[in-house]
Amino acid sequence: MARKEPFPPDDMGTATRAVSATDPGIKEAGKQLAAAAKEAGDLWVQDDPAVDKGPAYRRLADAQQGLLAACTKVFGEPPWAFVKQQPTPTPSR
């Protein structure tokens, strides 16, 4: 089943790794992603239908883009050799 909303806990792992980076741009982008993921994650866990999660999810998306931009500045255009690629599903016959 596909998710209709972001899954902020996934972003916390990425942010944690980015915060420990030696590059200052990646480190800062990781900090911003961690803050945005915490905010969105708190809303995701509360699951209050009366709360508009849109602004928090927008900040999360912006932080994800910021980290991508910081990594691209350091490593060049993706795909990066060190990133574990997910296998593409093959249709069953």
JSON list of C-alpha atoms in Angstrom, two decimals, residues 30-93:
[
{"chain": "A", "resi": 30, "resn": "GLY", "atom": "CA", "xyz": [21.11, 17.62, 8.02]},
{"chain": "A", "resi": 31, "resn": "LYS", "atom": "CA", "xyz": [20.28, 19.81, 11.01]},
{"chain": "A", "resi": 32, "resn": "GLN", "atom": "CA", "xyz": [17.49, 21.49, 9.07]},
{"chain": "A", "resi": 33, "resn": "LEU", "atom": "CA", "xyz": [16.16, 18.12, 7.94]},
{"chain": "A", "resi": 34, "resn": "ALA", "atom": "CA", "xyz": [16.23, 16.81, 11.51]},
{"chain": "A", "resi": 35, "resn": "ALA", "atom": "CA", "xyz": [14.19, 19.78, 12.76]},
{"chain": "A", "resi": 36, "resn": "ALA", "atom": "CA", "xyz": [11.67, 19.50, 9.93]},
{"chain": "A", "resi": 37, "resn": "ALA", "atom": "CA", "xyz": [11.37, 15.72, 10.35]},
{"chain": "A", "resi": 38, "resn": "LYS", "atom": "CA", "xyz": [10.80, 16.08, 14.09]},
{"chain": "A", "resi": 39, "resn": "GLU", "atom": "CA", "xyz": [8.06, 18.64, 13.54]},
{"chain": "A", "resi": 40, "resn": "ALA", "atom": "CA", "xyz": [6.37, 16.59, 10.79]},
{"chain": "A", "resi": 41, "resn": "GLY", "atom": "CA", "xyz": [6.89, 13.37, 12.74]},
{"chain": "A", "resi": 42, "resn": "ASP", "atom": "CA", "xyz": [5.19, 14.78, 15.82]},
{"chain": "A", "resi": 43, "resn": "LEU", "atom": "CA", "xyz": [2.17, 15.72, 13.70]},
{"chain": "A", "resi": 44, "resn": "TRP", "atom": "CA", "xyz": [2.24, 12.35, 11.95]},
{"chain": "A", "resi": 45, "resn": "VAL", "atom": "CA", "xyz": [2.20, 10.49, 15.27]},
{"chain": "A", "resi": 46, "resn": "GLN", "atom": "CA", "xyz": [-0.57, 12.70, 16.73]},
{"chain": "A", "resi": 47, "resn": "ASP", "atom": "CA", "xyz": [-2.65, 12.09, 13.60]},
{"chain": "A", "resi": 48, "resn": "ASP", "atom": "CA", "xyz": [-5.09, 14.86, 14.50]},
{"chain": "A", "resi": 49, "resn": "PRO", "atom": "CA", "xyz": [-7.42, 15.38, 11.51]},
{"chain": "A", "resi": 50, "resn": "ALA", "atom": "CA", "xyz": [-8.10, 18.94, 12.68]},
{"chain": "A", "resi": 51, "resn": "VAL", "atom": "CA", "xyz": [-4.44, 19.95, 12.25]},
{"chain": "A", "resi": 52, "resn": "ASP", "atom": "CA", "xyz": [-3.24, 21.11, 8.84]},
{"chain": "A", "resi": 53, "resn": "LYS", "atom": "CA", "xyz": [-0.02, 19.14, 8.31]},
{"chain": "A", "resi": 54, "resn": "GLY", "atom": "CA", "xyz": [0.62, 20.77, 4.95]},
{"chain": "A", "resi": 55, "resn": "PRO", "atom": "CA", "xyz": [2.98, 23.54, 6.14]},
{"chain": "A", "resi": 56, "resn": "ALA", "atom": "CA", "xyz": [5.08, 21.08, 8.18]},
{"chain": "A", "resi": 57, "resn": "TYR", "atom": "CA", "xyz": [5.26, 18.65, 5.27]},
{"chain": "A", "resi": 58, "resn": "ARG", "atom": "CA", "xyz": [6.26, 21.55, 3.00]},
{"chain": "A", "resi": 59, "resn": "ARG", "atom": "CA", "xyz": [9.13, 22.41, 5.36]},
{"chain": "A", "resi": 60, "resn": "LEU", "atom": "CA", "xyz": [10.10, 18.73, 5.34]},
{"chain": "A", "resi": 61, "resn": "ALA", "atom": "CA", "xyz": [10.15, 18.67, 1.53]},
{"chain": "A", "resi": 62, "resn": "ASP", "atom": "CA", "xyz": [12.19, 21.89, 1.46]},
{"chain": "A", "resi": 63, "resn": "ALA", "atom": "CA", "xyz": [14.69, 20.41, 3.93]},
{"chain": "A", "resi": 64, "resn": "GLN", "atom": "CA", "xyz": [14.95, 17.22, 1.82]},
{"chain": "A", "resi": 65, "resn": "GLN", "atom": "CA", "xyz": [15.67, 19.37, -1.24]},
{"chain": "A", "resi": 66, "resn": "GLY", "atom": "CA", "xyz": [18.25, 21.33, 0.75]},
{"chain": "A", "resi": 67, "resn": "LEU", "atom": "CA", "xyz": [20.11, 18.16, 1.69]},
{"chain": "A", "resi": 68, "resn": "LEU", "atom": "CA", "xyz": [19.95, 16.92, -1.89]},
{"chain": "A", "resi": 69, "resn": "ALA", "atom": "CA", "xyz": [21.39, 20.24, -3.09]},
{"chain": "A", "resi": 70, "resn": "ALA", "atom": "CA", "xyz": [24.19, 20.12, -0.49]},
{"chain": "A", "resi": 71, "resn": "CYS", "atom": "CA", "xyz": [25.09, 16.56, -1.44]},
{"chain": "A", "resi": 72, "resn": "THR", "atom": "CA", "xyz": [24.98, 17.39, -5.16]},
{"chain": "A", "resi": 73, "resn": "LYS", "atom": "CA", "xyz": [27.35, 20.29, -4.54]},
{"chain": "A", "resi": 74, "resn": "VAL", "atom": "CA", "xyz": [29.85, 17.93, -2.91]},
{"chain": "A", "resi": 75, "resn": "PHE", "atom": "CA", "xyz": [29.37, 14.69, -4.85]},
{"chain": "A", "resi": 76, "resn": "GLY", "atom": "CA", "xyz": [28.00, 15.84, -8.21]},
{"chain": "A", "resi": 77, "resn": "GLU", "atom": "CA", "xyz": [24.76, 14.75, -9.81]},
{"chain": "A", "resi": 78, "resn": "PRO", "atom": "CA", "xyz": [23.15, 11.55, -8.51]},
{"chain": "A", "resi": 79, "resn": "PRO", "atom": "CA", "xyz": [23.04, 8.63, -8.67]},
{"chain": "A", "resi": 80, "resn": "TRP", "atom": "CA", "xyz": [26.00, 8.29, -6.34]},
{"chain": "A", "resi": 81, "resn": "ALA", "atom": "CA", "xyz": [27.97, 5.06, -6.27]},
{"chain": "A", "resi": 82, "resn": "PHE", "atom": "CA", "xyz": [27.80, 4.81, -2.48]},
{"chain": "A", "resi": 83, "resn": "VAL", "atom": "CA", "xyz": [23.98, 4.96, -2.32]},
{"chain": "A", "resi": 84, "resn": "LYS", "atom": "CA", "xyz": [22.28, 1.61, -2.02]},
{"chain": "A", "resi": 85, "resn": "GLN", "atom": "CA", "xyz": [19.92, 1.39, -4.96]},
{"chain": "A", "resi": 86, "resn": "GLN", "atom": "CA", "xyz": [16.59, -0.31, -4.49]},
{"chain": "A", "resi": 87, "resn": "PRO", "atom": "CA", "xyz": [15.99, -3.08, -7.01]},
{"chain": "A", "resi": 88, "resn": "THR", "atom": "CA", "xyz": [13.32, -2.33, -9.55]},
{"chain": "A", "resi": 89, "resn": "PRO", "atom": "CA", "xyz": [10.39, -4.67, -9.29]},
{"chain": "A", "resi": 90, "resn": "THR", "atom": "CA", "xyz": [10.12, -7.22, -12.05]},
{"chain": "A", "resi": 91, "resn": "PRO", "atom": "CA", "xyz": [6.69, -8.22, -13.24]},
{"chain": "A", "resi": 92, "resn": "SER", "atom": "CA", "xyz": [5.63, -11.75, -12.48]},
{"chain": "A", "resi": 93, "resn": "ARG", "atom": "CA", "xyz": [4.55, -13.95, -15.33]}
]
